[in-house]
Amino acid sequence: STFAGCDPEEYYQDLLRGSASPARQALHDKLRTTHRASLPYTSSSQDTWDALMDLYGVVDPDTGARRVKLIYAGDDTTIAAEPHGTSDTWNREHIYPKSADVGTSGPDFTDLFALRPSLARVNSARGNKWFGRCGIEGGGACRRPAHELAAEDTETDISSWLPPVNTRGDVARALFYMSLRYDGGDGELDLLLSDCPNEVLDDGQVNEIGYRSELLRWHMEDPVDEEERLRNDRICHRWQGNRNPFIDHPDWVETYFGRPGTLIGDGCG
């Protein structure tokens, strides 16, 4: 499909009436109502595999073979697009983990702003760990890199996962989008970001992951680039019909999520 209304100026036109940023609820409603297509996760017709190959696919200049760019694997690291879905190939990484209550159905499960190609074994190593540097929760020994197949500037301990420098801002903006897009309506959980996720009791309606202050720092240190902008356009025009406002308006991150605090001891700011 091709969706209309995806030009950035047109997309936000009804929200910007003399203010620097729209009200949070108004922006949430815009993201929800313009999310006009939700792909099946796996299907004999078009599904999330096809979308990820479209969004992250590259062509090998020497062989003409199709390849995909991998998250967590360093600069310009790619793998053959086919085969996929096995332990020795690539699979679909949920940046907001499905085991952290995104679940296995609904638009939050297949939202393309939070799905990325990943080496299957690296994806398994990340699991549902929160995003941050080693030692925030006192999580034992720190492994660098986070996996033998991960980029050299990654690290992990028992509770935290640090992506490569060149993807940290992308990860942060994906999570800011997910937190704003999914607020507990339509039978979905309210996806929140916190510096103290261990203190939140999941009542079946709210789920929090961390660490918000780390994500806020990464957003500032790894700003939006042209590749991220083009991908934002492509997701809107070709696949979902909505946009990630934190790619289009990076300054809105502070408006809705504040500024980073200092993570101390048990991880709380």
Short mmCIF file of C-alpha atoms in Angstrom, two decimals:
data_model
loop_
_atom_site.label_atom_id
_atom_site.label_comp_id
_atom_site.label_asym_id
_atom_site.label_seq_id
_atom_site.Cartn_x
_atom_site.Cartn_y
_atom_site.Cartn_z
CA SER A 1 0.00 0.00 0.00
CA THR A 2 0.92 3.65 -0.35
CA PHE A 3 -0.40 5.94 2.36
CA ALA A 4 -1.23 9.60 1.86
CA GLY A 5 -0.53 12.36 4.36
CA CYS A 6 2.99 11.21 5.15
CA ASP A 7 4.81 14.41 4.22
CA PRO A 8 6.19 15.66 7.58
CA GLU A 9 4.76 19.18 7.27
CA GLU A 10 1.34 17.84 6.33
CA TYR A 11 1.41 15.08 8.95
CA TYR A 12 1.73 17.45 11.93
CA GLN A 13 -0.15 20.42 10.45
CA ASP A 14 -3.34 19.94 12.47
CA LEU A 15 -1.34 19.63 15.73
CA LEU A 16 0.86 22.72 15.48
CA ARG A 17 -1.30 25.75 16.11
CA GLY A 18 0.99 28.35 17.59
CA SER A 19 2.76 26.05 20.05
CA ALA A 20 6.24 24.57 19.92
CA SER A 21 4.89 21.03 20.45
CA PRO A 22 1.43 19.44 20.58
CA ALA A 23 -0.24 18.18 23.73
CA ARG A 24 0.87 14.66 24.59
CA GLN A 25 -2.62 13.17 24.21
CA ALA A 26 -3.12 14.87 20.85
CA LEU A 27 0.16 13.48 19.54
CA HIS A 28 -0.67 10.00 20.85
CA ASP A 29 -4.05 10.12 19.12
CA LYS A 30 -2.36 11.15 15.88
CA LEU A 31 0.07 8.21 16.01
CA ARG A 32 -2.74 5.77 16.80
CA THR A 33 -5.30 6.92 14.24
CA THR A 34 -2.78 7.19 11.40
CA HIS A 35 -1.38 3.72 12.15
CA ARG A 36 -3.54 2.43 9.34
CA ALA A 37 -1.93 -0.94 8.66
CA SER A 38 -0.61 -3.60 11.00
CA LEU A 39 1.34 -6.36 9.30
CA PRO A 40 1.04 -10.03 10.24
CA TYR A 41 4.16 -11.18 12.03
CA THR A 42 4.59 -14.20 9.77
CA SER A 43 2.44 -14.93 6.75
CA SER A 44 2.49 -16.60 3.35
CA SER A 45 1.84 -13.14 1.91
CA GLN A 46 3.48 -9.86 3.00
CA ASP A 47 4.64 -9.81 6.62
CA THR A 48 7.28 -8.27 8.88
CA TRP A 49 10.07 -10.25 7.19
CA ASP A 50 9.26 -8.48 3.91
CA ALA A 51 9.08 -5.09 5.60
CA LEU A 52 12.44 -5.47 7.35
CA MET A 53 14.11 -6.55 4.11
CA ASP A 54 12.62 -3.48 2.44
CA LEU A 55 13.68 -1.10 5.25
CA TYR A 56 17.14 -2.52 5.98
CA GLY A 57 17.98 -4.29 2.75
CA VAL A 58 21.08 -3.52 0.72
CA VAL A 59 22.48 -4.98 -2.50
CA ASP A 60 26.00 -6.37 -2.53
CA PRO A 61 27.81 -4.27 -5.18
CA ASP A 62 30.01 -7.18 -6.19
CA THR A 63 27.49 -10.01 -6.43
CA GLY A 64 24.11 -8.26 -6.64
CA ALA A 65 22.87 -10.44 -3.76
CA ARG A 66 20.33 -9.06 -1.29
CA ARG A 67 21.59 -8.47 2.24
CA VAL A 68 20.19 -6.82 5.40
CA LYS A 69 21.83 -4.45 7.88
CA LEU A 70 22.00 -5.79 11.42
CA ILE A 71 21.47 -3.98 14.71
CA TYR A 72 24.11 -4.55 17.46
CA ALA A 73 26.67 -5.77 14.89
CA GLY A 74 28.73 -2.64 14.27
CA ASP A 75 29.19 -0.36 11.28
CA ASP A 76 27.84 -1.59 7.95
CA THR A 77 27.66 -5.21 9.07
CA THR A 78 25.24 -7.15 6.90
CA ILE A 79 24.08 -10.72 6.36
CA ALA A 80 22.43 -12.52 3.44
CA ALA A 81 18.70 -11.75 3.36
CA GLU A 82 17.98 -15.41 2.68
CA PRO A 83 17.79 -17.70 4.53
CA HIS A 84 16.47 -16.19 7.75
CA GLY A 85 14.72 -17.22 10.95
CA THR A 86 17.21 -19.86 12.10
CA SER A 87 19.74 -19.87 14.91
CA ASP A 88 22.57 -19.34 12.42
CA THR A 89 20.97 -16.52 10.43
CA TRP A 90 19.06 -13.34 11.28
CA ASN A 91 15.73 -12.85 13.00
CA ARG A 92 13.52 -10.03 14.27
CA GLU A 93 14.65 -8.11 17.35
CA HIS A 94 11.89 -6.43 19.38
CA ILE A 95 13.55 -3.33 20.79
CA TYR A 96 10.73 -3.18 23.34
CA PRO A 97 10.92 -6.90 24.16
CA LYS A 98 7.90 -9.11 23.60
CA SER A 99 8.65 -10.87 26.91
CA ALA A 100 8.31 -7.47 28.60
CA ASP A 101 4.60 -7.57 27.77
CA VAL A 102 4.46 -6.33 24.20
CA GLY A 103 3.14 -9.88 23.82
CA THR A 104 2.72 -11.88 20.64
CA SER A 105 -0.15 -10.13 18.89
CA GLY A 106 -1.50 -6.69 18.08
CA PRO A 107 0.07 -3.62 16.46
CA ASP A 108 2.63 -3.18 19.26
CA PHE A 109 4.01 -6.65 18.46
CA THR A 110 4.59 -5.88 14.78
CA ASP A 111 5.23 -2.12 14.91
CA LEU A 112 8.05 -1.53 12.45
CA PHE A 113 9.51 1.38 14.40
CA ALA A 114 10.61 -1.12 17.06
CA LEU A 115 11.58 -4.15 14.95
CA ARG A 116 15.13 -4.58 13.63
CA PRO A 117 17.09 -7.35 11.91
CA SER A 118 19.52 -8.99 14.33
CA LEU A 119 21.78 -12.00 14.36
CA ALA A 120 19.70 -14.65 16.10
CA ARG A 121 22.35 -15.52 18.68
CA VAL A 122 22.96 -11.86 19.53
CA ASN A 123 19.21 -11.32 19.85
CA SER A 124 19.04 -14.22 22.30
CA ALA A 125 21.92 -12.77 24.32
CA ARG A 126 20.09 -9.45 24.66
CA GLY A 127 16.83 -11.19 25.67
CA ASN A 128 14.72 -8.68 27.61
CA LYS A 129 17.58 -6.82 29.27
CA TRP A 130 17.10 -3.10 29.79
CA PHE A 131 19.15 -0.66 27.79
CA GLY A 132 22.10 0.84 29.64
CA ARG A 133 25.74 0.48 30.48
CA CYS A 134 27.10 -2.20 32.80
CA GLY A 135 26.81 -1.77 36.55
CA ILE A 136 23.61 0.25 36.86
CA GLU A 137 21.89 -2.53 38.81
CA GLY A 138 25.08 -4.05 40.21
CA GLY A 139 24.60 -6.82 37.69
CA GLY A 140 27.76 -8.87 38.11
CA ALA A 141 30.57 -9.19 35.59
CA CYS A 142 30.52 -6.97 32.50
CA ARG A 143 31.13 -8.64 29.13
CA ARG A 144 32.70 -6.59 26.32
CA PRO A 145 31.68 -7.00 23.58
CA ALA A 146 28.21 -8.10 24.61
CA HIS A 147 28.53 -11.22 22.40
CA GLU A 148 31.28 -12.65 20.24
CA LEU A 149 29.25 -11.65 17.17
CA ALA A 150 28.35 -8.17 18.45
CA ALA A 151 30.17 -4.89 17.79
CA GLU A 152 33.28 -4.14 19.85
CA ASP A 153 31.62 -1.14 21.55
CA THR A 154 28.76 -3.20 23.01
CA GLU A 155 28.62 -4.52 26.56
CA THR A 156 26.27 -6.43 28.85
CA ASP A 157 25.82 -7.69 32.39
CA ILE A 158 22.99 -9.61 34.04
CA SER A 159 20.44 -6.81 33.60
CA SER A 160 21.75 -4.25 31.07
CA TRP A 161 22.54 -4.16 27.35
CA LEU A 162 24.61 -1.45 25.64
CA PRO A 163 24.16 -1.24 21.84
CA PRO A 164 26.84 0.06 19.44
CA VAL A 165 27.43 3.83 19.48
CA ASN A 166 25.99 4.26 16.00
CA THR A 167 22.60 2.73 16.92
CA ARG A 168 22.04 4.09 20.45
CA GLY A 169 20.09 7.14 19.34
CA ASP A 170 17.99 5.00 16.97
CA VAL A 171 17.14 2.64 19.84
CA ALA A 172 16.22 5.54 22.11
CA ARG A 173 13.91 7.18 19.58
CA ALA A 174 12.22 3.84 18.85
CA LEU A 175 11.44 3.45 22.55
CA PHE A 176 10.24 7.04 22.93
CA TYR A 177 7.84 6.37 20.05
CA MET A 178 6.59 3.10 21.60
CA SER A 179 5.99 4.76 24.97
CA LEU A 180 3.94 7.55 23.39
CA ARG A 181 2.10 5.37 20.86
CA TYR A 182 0.91 2.69 23.30
CA ASP A 183 -0.91 4.06 26.35
CA GLY A 184 -3.02 1.14 27.51
CA GLY A 185 -5.91 1.64 25.07
CA ASP A 186 -7.32 -0.88 22.60
CA GLY A 187 -6.43 -3.80 24.85
CA GLU A 188 -2.69 -3.04 24.81
CA LEU A 189 -0.40 -2.37 27.76
CA ASP A 190 0.78 1.11 28.70
CA LEU A 191 4.45 1.02 27.69
CA LEU A 192 6.50 3.30 29.92
CA LEU A 193 10.17 4.17 30.33
CA SER A 194 11.71 4.48 33.78
CA ASP A 195 14.97 4.81 35.68
CA CYS A 196 13.51 2.53 38.38
CA PRO A 197 11.65 -0.24 36.54
CA ASN A 198 12.23 -2.73 39.36
CA GLU A 199 10.07 -0.60 41.66
CA VAL A 200 7.01 -0.82 39.41
CA LEU A 201 4.53 -3.61 40.08
CA ASP A 202 2.97 -4.81 36.84
CA ASP A 203 -0.79 -4.76 37.46
CA GLY A 204 -1.55 -6.22 34.05
CA GLN A 205 -2.05 -2.79 32.51
CA VAL A 206 1.32 -1.05 32.84
CA ASN A 207 4.81 -2.21 32.04
CA GLU A 208 8.04 -0.25 32.43
CA ILE A 209 11.52 -0.84 31.07
CA GLY A 210 14.74 1.12 31.58
CA TYR A 211 16.72 3.09 31.57
CA ARG A 212 15.11 6.35 30.57
CA SER A 213 18.10 8.54 31.49
CA GLU A 214 20.43 6.39 29.42
CA LEU A 215 18.06 6.66 26.45
CA LEU A 216 17.86 10.43 26.84
CA ARG A 217 21.67 10.67 26.77
CA TRP A 218 21.90 8.45 23.71
CA HIS A 219 19.32 10.58 21.91
CA MET A 220 21.52 13.64 22.43
CA GLU A 221 24.84 11.91 21.69
CA ASP A 222 23.68 10.06 18.55
CA PRO A 223 21.41 12.54 16.71
CA VAL A 224 19.05 11.74 13.85
CA ASP A 225 20.82 11.06 10.55
CA GLU A 226 19.61 10.94 6.96
CA GLU A 227 19.27 7.16 6.91
CA GLU A 228 16.92 7.31 9.91
CA ARG A 229 14.85 10.06 8.24
CA LEU A 230 14.50 8.06 5.04
CA ARG A 231 13.43 4.98 6.99
CA ASN A 232 10.82 7.06 8.85
CA ASP A 233 9.42 8.19 5.49
CA ARG A 234 9.40 4.67 4.13
CA ILE A 235 7.58 3.17 7.14
CA CYS A 236 4.90 5.83 6.82
CA HIS A 237 4.46 5.79 3.04
CA ARG A 238 4.81 2.06 2.36
CA TRP A 239 3.90 0.14 5.50
CA GLN A 240 2.04 1.79 8.41
CA GLY A 241 0.81 5.30 7.59
CA ASN A 242 2.23 6.91 10.74
CA ARG A 243 5.54 8.54 11.64
CA ASN A 244 8.00 8.63 14.54
CA PRO A 245 7.73 12.24 15.76
CA PHE A 246 11.05 12.04 17.61
CA ILE A 247 12.86 11.60 14.31
CA ASP A 248 11.01 14.52 12.75
CA HIS A 249 11.18 16.74 15.86
CA PRO A 250 14.08 15.64 18.09
CA ASP A 251 13.48 18.56 20.46
CA TRP A 252 10.13 17.06 21.47
CA VAL A 253 11.93 14.31 23.39
CA GLU A 254 12.71 16.68 26.26
CA THR A 255 9.12 18.00 26.21
CA TYR A 256 7.60 14.56 26.82
CA PHE A 257 10.38 12.67 28.61
CA GLY A 258 12.44 15.32 30.39
CA ARG A 259 16.20 15.42 30.82
CA PRO A 260 18.48 12.61 31.99
CA GLY A 261 19.08 12.11 35.68
CA THR A 262 22.03 10.48 37.43
CA LEU A 263 21.68 6.73 37.80
CA ILE A 264 22.97 5.62 41.18
CA GLY A 265 23.15 2.41 43.17
CA ASP A 266 20.11 0.32 42.30
CA GLY A 267 19.61 2.20 39.06
CA CYS A 268 17.22 4.87 40.26
CA GLY A 269 17.82 8.47 39.28
#
